Short mmCIF file of C-alpha atoms and ligand atoms in Angstrom, two decimals:
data_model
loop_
_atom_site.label_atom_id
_atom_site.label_comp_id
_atom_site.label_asym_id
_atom_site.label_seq_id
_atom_site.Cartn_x
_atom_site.Cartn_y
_atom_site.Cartn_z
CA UNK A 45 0.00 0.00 0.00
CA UNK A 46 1.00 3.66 -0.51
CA UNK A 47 1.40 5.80 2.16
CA UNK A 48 1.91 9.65 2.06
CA UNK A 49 1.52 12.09 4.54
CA UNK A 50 -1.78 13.87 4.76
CA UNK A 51 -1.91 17.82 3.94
CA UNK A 52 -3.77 20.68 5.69
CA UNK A 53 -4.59 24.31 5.45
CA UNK A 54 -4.84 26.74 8.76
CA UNK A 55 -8.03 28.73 8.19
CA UNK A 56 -7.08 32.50 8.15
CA UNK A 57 -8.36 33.50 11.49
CA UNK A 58 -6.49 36.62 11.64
CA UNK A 59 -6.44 37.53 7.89
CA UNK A 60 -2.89 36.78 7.19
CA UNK A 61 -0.36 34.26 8.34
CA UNK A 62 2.78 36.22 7.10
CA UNK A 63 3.03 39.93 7.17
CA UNK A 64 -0.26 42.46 7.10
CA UNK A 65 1.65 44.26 4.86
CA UNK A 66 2.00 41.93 1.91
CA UNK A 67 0.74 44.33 -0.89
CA UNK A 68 -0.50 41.06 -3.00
CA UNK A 69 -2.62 40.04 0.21
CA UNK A 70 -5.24 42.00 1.91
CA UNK A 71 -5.60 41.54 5.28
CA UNK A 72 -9.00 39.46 5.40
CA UNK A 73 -10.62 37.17 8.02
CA UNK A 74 -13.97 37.18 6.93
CA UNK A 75 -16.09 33.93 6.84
CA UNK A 76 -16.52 34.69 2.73
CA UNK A 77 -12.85 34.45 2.36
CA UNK A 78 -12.30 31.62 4.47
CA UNK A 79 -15.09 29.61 3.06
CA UNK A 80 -14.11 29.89 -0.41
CA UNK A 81 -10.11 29.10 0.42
CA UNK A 82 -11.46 26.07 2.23
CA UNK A 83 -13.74 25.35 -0.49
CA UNK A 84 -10.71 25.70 -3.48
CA UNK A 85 -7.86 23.89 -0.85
CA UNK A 86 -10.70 20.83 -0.62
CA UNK A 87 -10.98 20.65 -4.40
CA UNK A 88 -7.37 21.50 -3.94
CA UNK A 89 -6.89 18.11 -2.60
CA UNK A 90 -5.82 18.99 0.78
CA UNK A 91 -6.82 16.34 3.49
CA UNK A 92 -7.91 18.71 6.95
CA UNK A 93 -8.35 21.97 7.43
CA UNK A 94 -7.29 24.07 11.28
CA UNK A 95 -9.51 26.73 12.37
CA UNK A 96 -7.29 28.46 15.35
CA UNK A 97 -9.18 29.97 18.45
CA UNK A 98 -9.15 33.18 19.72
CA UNK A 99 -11.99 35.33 21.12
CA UNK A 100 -9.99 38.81 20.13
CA UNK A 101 -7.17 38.93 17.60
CA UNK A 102 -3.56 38.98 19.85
CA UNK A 103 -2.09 41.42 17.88
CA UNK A 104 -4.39 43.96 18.67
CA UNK A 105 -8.10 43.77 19.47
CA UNK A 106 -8.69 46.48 16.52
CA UNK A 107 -7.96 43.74 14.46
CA UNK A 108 -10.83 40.83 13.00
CA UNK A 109 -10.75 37.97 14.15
CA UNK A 110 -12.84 34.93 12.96
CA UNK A 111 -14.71 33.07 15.22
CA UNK A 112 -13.98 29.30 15.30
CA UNK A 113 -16.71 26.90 16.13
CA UNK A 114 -19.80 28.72 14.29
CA UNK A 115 -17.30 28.83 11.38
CA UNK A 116 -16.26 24.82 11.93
CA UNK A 117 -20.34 23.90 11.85
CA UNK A 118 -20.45 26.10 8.33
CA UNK A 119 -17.97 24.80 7.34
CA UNK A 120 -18.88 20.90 7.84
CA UNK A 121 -22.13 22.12 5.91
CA UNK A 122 -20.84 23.27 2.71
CA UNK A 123 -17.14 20.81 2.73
CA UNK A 124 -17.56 16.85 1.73
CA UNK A 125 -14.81 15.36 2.45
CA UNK A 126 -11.92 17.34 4.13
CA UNK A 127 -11.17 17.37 7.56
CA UNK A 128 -12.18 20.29 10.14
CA UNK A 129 -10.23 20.44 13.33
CA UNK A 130 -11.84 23.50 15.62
CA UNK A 131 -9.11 24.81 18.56
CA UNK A 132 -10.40 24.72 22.05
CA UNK A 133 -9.55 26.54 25.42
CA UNK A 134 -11.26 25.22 27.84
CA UNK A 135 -11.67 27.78 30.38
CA UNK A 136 -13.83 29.13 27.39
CA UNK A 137 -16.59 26.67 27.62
CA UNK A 138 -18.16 24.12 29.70
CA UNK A 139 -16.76 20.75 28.74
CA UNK A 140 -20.66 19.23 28.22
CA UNK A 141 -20.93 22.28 26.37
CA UNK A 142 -18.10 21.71 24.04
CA UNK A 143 -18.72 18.12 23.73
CA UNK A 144 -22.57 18.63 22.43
CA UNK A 145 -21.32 21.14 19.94
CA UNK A 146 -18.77 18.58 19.03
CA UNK A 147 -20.73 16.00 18.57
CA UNK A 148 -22.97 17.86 16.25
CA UNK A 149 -20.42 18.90 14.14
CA UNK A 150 -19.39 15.61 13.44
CA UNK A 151 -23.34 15.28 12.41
CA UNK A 152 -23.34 18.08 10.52
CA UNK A 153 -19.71 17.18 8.94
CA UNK A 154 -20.85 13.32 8.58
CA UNK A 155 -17.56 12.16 10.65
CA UNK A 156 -15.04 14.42 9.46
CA UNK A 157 -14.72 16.31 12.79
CA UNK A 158 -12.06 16.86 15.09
CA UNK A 159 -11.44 19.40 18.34
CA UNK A 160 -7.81 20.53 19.06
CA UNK A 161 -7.21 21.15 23.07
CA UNK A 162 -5.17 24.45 23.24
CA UNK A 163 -4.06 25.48 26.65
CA UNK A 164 -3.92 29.13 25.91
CA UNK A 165 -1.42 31.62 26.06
CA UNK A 166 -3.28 35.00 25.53
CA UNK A 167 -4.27 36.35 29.09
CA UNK A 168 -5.99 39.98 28.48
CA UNK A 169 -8.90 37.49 26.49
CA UNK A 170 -9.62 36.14 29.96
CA UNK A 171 -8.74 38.73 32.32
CA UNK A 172 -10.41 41.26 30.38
CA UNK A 173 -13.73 39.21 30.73
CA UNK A 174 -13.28 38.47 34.15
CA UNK A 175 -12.59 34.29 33.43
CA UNK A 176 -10.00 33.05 35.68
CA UNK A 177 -6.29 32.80 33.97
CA UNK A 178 -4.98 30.39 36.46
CA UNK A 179 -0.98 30.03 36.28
CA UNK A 180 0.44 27.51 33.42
CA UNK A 181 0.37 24.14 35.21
CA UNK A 182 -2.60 24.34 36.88
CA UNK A 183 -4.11 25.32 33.57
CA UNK A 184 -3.17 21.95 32.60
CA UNK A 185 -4.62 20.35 35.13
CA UNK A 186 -7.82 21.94 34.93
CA UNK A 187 -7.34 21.25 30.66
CA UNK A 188 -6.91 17.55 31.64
CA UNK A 189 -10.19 16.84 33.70
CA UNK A 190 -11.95 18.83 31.35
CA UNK A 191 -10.43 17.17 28.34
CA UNK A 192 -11.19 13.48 29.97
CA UNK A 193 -14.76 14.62 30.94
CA UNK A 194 -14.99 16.06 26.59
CA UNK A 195 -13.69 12.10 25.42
CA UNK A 196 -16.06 10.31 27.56
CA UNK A 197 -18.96 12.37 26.62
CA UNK A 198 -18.00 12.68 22.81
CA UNK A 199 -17.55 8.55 22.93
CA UNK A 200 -21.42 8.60 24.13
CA UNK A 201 -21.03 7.14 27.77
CA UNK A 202 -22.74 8.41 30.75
CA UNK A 203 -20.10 10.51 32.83
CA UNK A 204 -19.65 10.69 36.52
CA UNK A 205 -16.65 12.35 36.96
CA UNK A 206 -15.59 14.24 40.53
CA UNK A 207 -12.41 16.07 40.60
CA UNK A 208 -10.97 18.98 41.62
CA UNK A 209 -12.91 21.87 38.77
CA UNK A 210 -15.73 19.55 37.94
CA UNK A 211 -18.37 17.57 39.53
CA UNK A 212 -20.53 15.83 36.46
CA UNK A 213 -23.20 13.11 37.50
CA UNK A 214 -24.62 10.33 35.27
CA UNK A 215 -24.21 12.95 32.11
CA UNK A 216 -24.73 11.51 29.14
CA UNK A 217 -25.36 12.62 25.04
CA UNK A 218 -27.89 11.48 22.88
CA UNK A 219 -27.59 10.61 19.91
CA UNK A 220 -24.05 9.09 20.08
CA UNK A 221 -21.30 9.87 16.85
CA UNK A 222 -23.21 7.76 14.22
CA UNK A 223 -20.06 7.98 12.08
CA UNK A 224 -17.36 6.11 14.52
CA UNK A 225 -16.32 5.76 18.00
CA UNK A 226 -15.92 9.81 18.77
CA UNK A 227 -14.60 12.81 16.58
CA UNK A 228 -10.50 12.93 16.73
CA UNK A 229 -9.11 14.91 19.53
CA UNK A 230 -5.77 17.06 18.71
CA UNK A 231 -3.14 18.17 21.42
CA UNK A 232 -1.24 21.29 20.43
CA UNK A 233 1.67 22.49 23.22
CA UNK A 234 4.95 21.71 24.14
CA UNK A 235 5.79 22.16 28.12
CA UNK A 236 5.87 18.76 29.91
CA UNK A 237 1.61 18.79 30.87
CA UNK A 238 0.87 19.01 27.62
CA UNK A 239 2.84 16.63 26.46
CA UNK A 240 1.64 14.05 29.08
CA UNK A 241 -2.20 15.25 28.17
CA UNK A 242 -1.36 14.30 24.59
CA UNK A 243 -0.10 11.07 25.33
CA UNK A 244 -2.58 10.12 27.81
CA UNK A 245 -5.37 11.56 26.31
CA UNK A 246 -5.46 12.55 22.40
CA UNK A 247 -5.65 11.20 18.87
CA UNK A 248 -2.87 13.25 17.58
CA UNK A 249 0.21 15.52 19.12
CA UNK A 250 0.16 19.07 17.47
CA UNK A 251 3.63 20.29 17.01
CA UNK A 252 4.63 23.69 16.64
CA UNK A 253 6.99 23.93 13.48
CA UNK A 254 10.71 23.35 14.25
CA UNK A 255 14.14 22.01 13.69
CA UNK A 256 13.96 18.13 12.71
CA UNK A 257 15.54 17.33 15.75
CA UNK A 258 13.46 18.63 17.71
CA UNK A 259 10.94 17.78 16.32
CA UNK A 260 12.00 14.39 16.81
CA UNK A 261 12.62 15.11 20.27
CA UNK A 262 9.07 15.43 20.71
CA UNK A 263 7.78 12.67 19.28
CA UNK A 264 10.30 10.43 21.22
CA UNK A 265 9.35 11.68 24.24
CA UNK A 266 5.84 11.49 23.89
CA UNK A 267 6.04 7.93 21.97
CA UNK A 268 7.51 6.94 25.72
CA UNK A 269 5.20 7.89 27.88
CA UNK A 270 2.47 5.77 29.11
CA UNK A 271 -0.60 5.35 27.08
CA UNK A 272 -3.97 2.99 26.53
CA UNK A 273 -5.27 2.19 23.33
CA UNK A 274 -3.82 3.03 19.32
CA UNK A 275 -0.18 4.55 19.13
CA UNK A 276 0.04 8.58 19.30
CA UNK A 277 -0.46 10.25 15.71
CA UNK A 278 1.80 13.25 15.34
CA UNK A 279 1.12 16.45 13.48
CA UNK A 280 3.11 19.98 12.38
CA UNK A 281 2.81 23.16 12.03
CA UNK A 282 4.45 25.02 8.95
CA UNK A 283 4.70 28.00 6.97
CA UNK A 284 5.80 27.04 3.12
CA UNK A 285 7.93 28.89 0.61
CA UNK A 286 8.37 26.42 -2.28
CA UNK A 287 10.09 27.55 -5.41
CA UNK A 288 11.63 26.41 -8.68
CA UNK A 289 15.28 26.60 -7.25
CA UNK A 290 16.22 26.78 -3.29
CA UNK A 291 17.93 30.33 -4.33
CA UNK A 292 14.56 31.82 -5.81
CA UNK A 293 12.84 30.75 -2.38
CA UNK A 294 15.86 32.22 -0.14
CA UNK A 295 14.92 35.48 -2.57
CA UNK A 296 11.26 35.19 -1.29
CA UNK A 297 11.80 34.34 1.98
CA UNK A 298 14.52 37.64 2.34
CA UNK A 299 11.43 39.73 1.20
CA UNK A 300 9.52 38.21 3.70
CA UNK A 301 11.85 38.90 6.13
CA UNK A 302 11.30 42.99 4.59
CA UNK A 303 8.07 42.81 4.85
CA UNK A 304 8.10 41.35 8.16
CA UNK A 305 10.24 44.41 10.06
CA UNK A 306 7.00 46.34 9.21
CA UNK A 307 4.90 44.40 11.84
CA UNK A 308 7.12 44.80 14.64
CA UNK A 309 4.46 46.81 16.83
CA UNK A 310 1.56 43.93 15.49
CA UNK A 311 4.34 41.22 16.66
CA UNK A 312 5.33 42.70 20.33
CA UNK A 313 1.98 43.45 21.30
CA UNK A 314 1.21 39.63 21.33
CA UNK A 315 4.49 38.95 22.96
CA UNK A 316 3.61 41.26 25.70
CA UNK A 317 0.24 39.81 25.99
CA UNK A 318 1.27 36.15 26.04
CA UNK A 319 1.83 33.95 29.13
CA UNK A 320 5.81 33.63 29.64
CA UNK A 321 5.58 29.86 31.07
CA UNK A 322 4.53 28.82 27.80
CA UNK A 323 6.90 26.70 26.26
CA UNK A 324 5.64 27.73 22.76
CA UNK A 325 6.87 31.00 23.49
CA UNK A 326 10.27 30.19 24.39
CA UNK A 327 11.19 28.15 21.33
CA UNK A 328 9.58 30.84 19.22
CA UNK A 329 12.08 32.76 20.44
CA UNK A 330 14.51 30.58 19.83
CA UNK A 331 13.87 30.36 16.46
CA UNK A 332 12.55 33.01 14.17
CA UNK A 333 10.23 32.61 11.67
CA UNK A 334 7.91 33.54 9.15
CA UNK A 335 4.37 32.77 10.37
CA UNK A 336 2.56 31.68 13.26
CA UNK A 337 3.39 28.45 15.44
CA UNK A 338 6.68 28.02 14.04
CA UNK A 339 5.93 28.90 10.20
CA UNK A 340 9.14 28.53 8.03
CA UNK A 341 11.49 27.58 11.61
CA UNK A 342 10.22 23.76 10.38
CA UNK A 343 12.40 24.36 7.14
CA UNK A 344 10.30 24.11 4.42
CA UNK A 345 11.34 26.22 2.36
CA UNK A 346 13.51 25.80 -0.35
CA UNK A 347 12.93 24.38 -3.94
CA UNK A 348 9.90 21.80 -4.53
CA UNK A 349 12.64 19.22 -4.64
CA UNK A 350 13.79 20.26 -1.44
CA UNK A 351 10.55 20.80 0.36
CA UNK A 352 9.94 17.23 -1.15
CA UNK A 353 12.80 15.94 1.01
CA UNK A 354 11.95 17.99 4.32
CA UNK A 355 8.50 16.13 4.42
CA UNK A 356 9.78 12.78 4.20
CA UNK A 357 12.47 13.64 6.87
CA UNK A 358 9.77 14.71 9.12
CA UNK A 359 7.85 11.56 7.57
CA UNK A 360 10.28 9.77 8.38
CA UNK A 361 10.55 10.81 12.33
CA UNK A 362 6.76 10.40 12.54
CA UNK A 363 4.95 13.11 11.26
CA UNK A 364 1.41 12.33 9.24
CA UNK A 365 0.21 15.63 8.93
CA UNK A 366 1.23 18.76 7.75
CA UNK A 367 -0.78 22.25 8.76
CA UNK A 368 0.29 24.94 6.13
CA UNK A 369 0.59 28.36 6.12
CA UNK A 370 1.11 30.68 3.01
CA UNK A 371 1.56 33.97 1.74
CA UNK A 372 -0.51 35.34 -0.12
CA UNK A 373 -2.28 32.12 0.94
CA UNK A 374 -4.57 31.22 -2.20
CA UNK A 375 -1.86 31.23 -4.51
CA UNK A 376 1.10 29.55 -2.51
CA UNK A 377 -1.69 27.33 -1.80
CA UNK A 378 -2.20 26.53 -5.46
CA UNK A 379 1.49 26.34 -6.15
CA UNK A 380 2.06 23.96 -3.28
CA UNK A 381 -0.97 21.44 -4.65
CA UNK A 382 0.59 21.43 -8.17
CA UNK A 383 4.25 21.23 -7.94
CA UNK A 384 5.03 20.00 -3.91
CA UNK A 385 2.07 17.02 -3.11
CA UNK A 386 2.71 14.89 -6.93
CA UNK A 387 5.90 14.96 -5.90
CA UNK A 388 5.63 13.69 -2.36
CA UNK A 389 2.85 11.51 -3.90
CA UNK A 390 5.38 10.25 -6.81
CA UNK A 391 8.15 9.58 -4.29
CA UNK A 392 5.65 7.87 -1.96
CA UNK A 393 5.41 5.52 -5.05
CA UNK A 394 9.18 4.98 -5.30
CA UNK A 395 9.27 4.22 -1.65
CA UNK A 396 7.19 1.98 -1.48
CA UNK A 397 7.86 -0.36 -4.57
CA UNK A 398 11.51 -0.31 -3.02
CA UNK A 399 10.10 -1.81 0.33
CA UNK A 400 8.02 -3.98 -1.86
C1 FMN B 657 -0.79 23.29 15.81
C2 FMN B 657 -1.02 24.19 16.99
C3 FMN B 657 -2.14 25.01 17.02
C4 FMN B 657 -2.38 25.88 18.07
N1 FMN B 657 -3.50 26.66 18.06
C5 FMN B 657 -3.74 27.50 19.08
C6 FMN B 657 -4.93 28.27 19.13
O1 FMN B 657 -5.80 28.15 18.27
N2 FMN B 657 -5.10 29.13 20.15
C7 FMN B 657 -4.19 29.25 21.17
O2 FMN B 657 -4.39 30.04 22.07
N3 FMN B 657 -3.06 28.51 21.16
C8 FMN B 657 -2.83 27.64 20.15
N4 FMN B 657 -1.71 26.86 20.15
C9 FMN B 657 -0.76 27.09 21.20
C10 FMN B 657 -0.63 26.03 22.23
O3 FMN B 657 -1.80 25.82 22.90
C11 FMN B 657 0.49 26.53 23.13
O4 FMN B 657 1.52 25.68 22.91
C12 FMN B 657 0.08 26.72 24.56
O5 FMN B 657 -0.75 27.81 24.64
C13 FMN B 657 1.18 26.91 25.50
O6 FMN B 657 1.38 25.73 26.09
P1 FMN B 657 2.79 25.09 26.23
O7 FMN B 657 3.47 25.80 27.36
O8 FMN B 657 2.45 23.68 26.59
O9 FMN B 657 3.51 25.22 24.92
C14 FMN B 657 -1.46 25.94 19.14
C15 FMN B 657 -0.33 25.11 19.12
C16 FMN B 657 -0.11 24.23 18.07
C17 FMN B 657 1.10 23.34 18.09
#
């Protein structure tokens, strides 16, 4: 059998995923936009699609900002086939809350659904709003009963579940995922809780895009720890630049660099606003990039050749998905479908009629 990794799209929650200056891409995070990118990346041939969660934009509340799980349930009405993975905070929502929505996503999506448990960063969205921003651990621990109370429910059993934040008796949804055992549950973070919630807990590990070895590092460690059920599925974060040659894309990704010194206000505002415990933070920091979560610090960028080989590495240590981000997105997009995924699909090909 062929295998090849599967391909996603972030949804442009904040309008742009490079600079807001681009001159060939308005900033633009309306639902019209994003439903017709999703739209073209499904026909596209793009396997799952991220939509990113954040109540007001972090780069400056004067900014739009889409709003992620009444976009998700349009979105499962007018898509057919690709994936939609909605981001999660869960001192945002009660967890039988989130779960019912959840589950009737999946309805409306007919099994294509998936939620992806993001610890949160951001603290004015709380504090602002009067929700409690607890410090970074306990976050987690709150994250992890609420997370195991969301599985249980989305799986269809009746809950009793007493802990320390939540106190749930004989809960239980009707009607139950027709589609398969529960929607997919995604773990994005990278401080030690989250990477025991994602082993314990989750379908998938979200990685932040990163150096290879790192990367790696990751995977290893949560591939270690203990764990019922199917392996850990791992996914990444990245911001493409694919061109003909690796020197055209080093000429694209110095303009972006340009174009990126003129959002250095945007860009410190969030850093000021963010929670300094989170681990995300400090290797962001350690490694600058184009892009959110990462973008081009996961390497791909270079020519299509090259990207070609970057995937399999990360293939290779484990990855199966890839989240992309472009600029300007519907036509890096395009580019990426016809020259980077025939040729990960043609080498997928070679690779396996060697094994054969
Ligand atoms: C693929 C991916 C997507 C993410 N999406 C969001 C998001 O939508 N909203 C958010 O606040 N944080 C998001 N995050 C950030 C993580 O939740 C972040 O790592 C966390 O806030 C800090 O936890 P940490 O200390 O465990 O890294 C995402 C992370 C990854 C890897």
């Amino acid at each position: 059998m062929t295998h090849h990794p599967r391909f996603g799209v972030w949804g442009i929650v904040y309008g742009a995923w490079g600079s807001r200056h681009h001159p060939e891409d308005p900033v633009d995070a309306s639902w019209e936009r994003n439903k017709k990118l999703i739209l073209e990346a499904e026909a596209l041939g793009f396997d799952s699609t991220l939509i990113a969660q954040h109540i007001i934009n972090p780069f400056g509340e004067e900014h739009d900002q889409l709003e992620t799980w009444t976009t998700s349930a349009a979105l499962a009405a007018v898509t057919e086939r690709i994936e939609i993975i909605a981001a999660i905070k869960p001192y945002l929502v009660h967890p039988v809350v989130l779960a019912k929505q959840a589950l009737q996503i999946e309805a409306i999506s007919r099994g294509r659904f998936a939620l992806n448990f993001v610890n949160a960063w951001f603290k004015p969205e709380f504090e602002k709003a009067g929700i409690t921003f607890p410090d970074h651990d306990e976050r987690y621990a709150y994250g992890k009963e609420w997370l195991t109370i969301v599985r249980e429910l989305v799986s269809g059993k009746a809950v009793n579940f007493a802990g320390k934040y939540f106190n749930v008796k004989d809960y239980q949804l009707t009607p139950k995922d027709p589609y398969r055992d529960r929607p997919a549950i995604y773990v994005g973070g990278e401080s030690e809780p989250a990477r025991e919630l994602a082993a314990s807990t989750a379908d998938v590990y979200f990685i932040n895009g990163q150096p290879l070895f790192e990367v790696q590092r990751l995977i290893d460690d949560v591939k270690r720890r203990p764990r019922a059920g199917l392996p850990p599925r791992f996914g990444l974060s990245a911001f493409v630049i694919a061109r003909e040659t690796d020197a055209e894309a080093q000429a694209a990704l110095d303009s972006a660099w340009e174009l990126n010194a003129k959002d250095k206000e945007h860009r410190a505002k969030s850093i000021g606003n963010a929670d300094p415990k989170a681990v995300m933070l400090q290797t962001a920091i350690k490694y600058p990039h184009i892009g959110t979560n990462g973008g081009t610090a996961a390497g791909l960028v270079g020519s299509y050749e090259t990207v070609t080989q970057r995937i399999w590495e990360f293939v290779d240590a484990g990855i199966e998905l890839f989240m992309l981000q472009f600029q300007p997105f519907e036509s890096e997009m395009r580019r990426f479908a016809d020259e980077v995924i025939p040729r990960v699909r043609a080498s997928a090909e070679r690779r396996s009629s060697q094994v054969a």
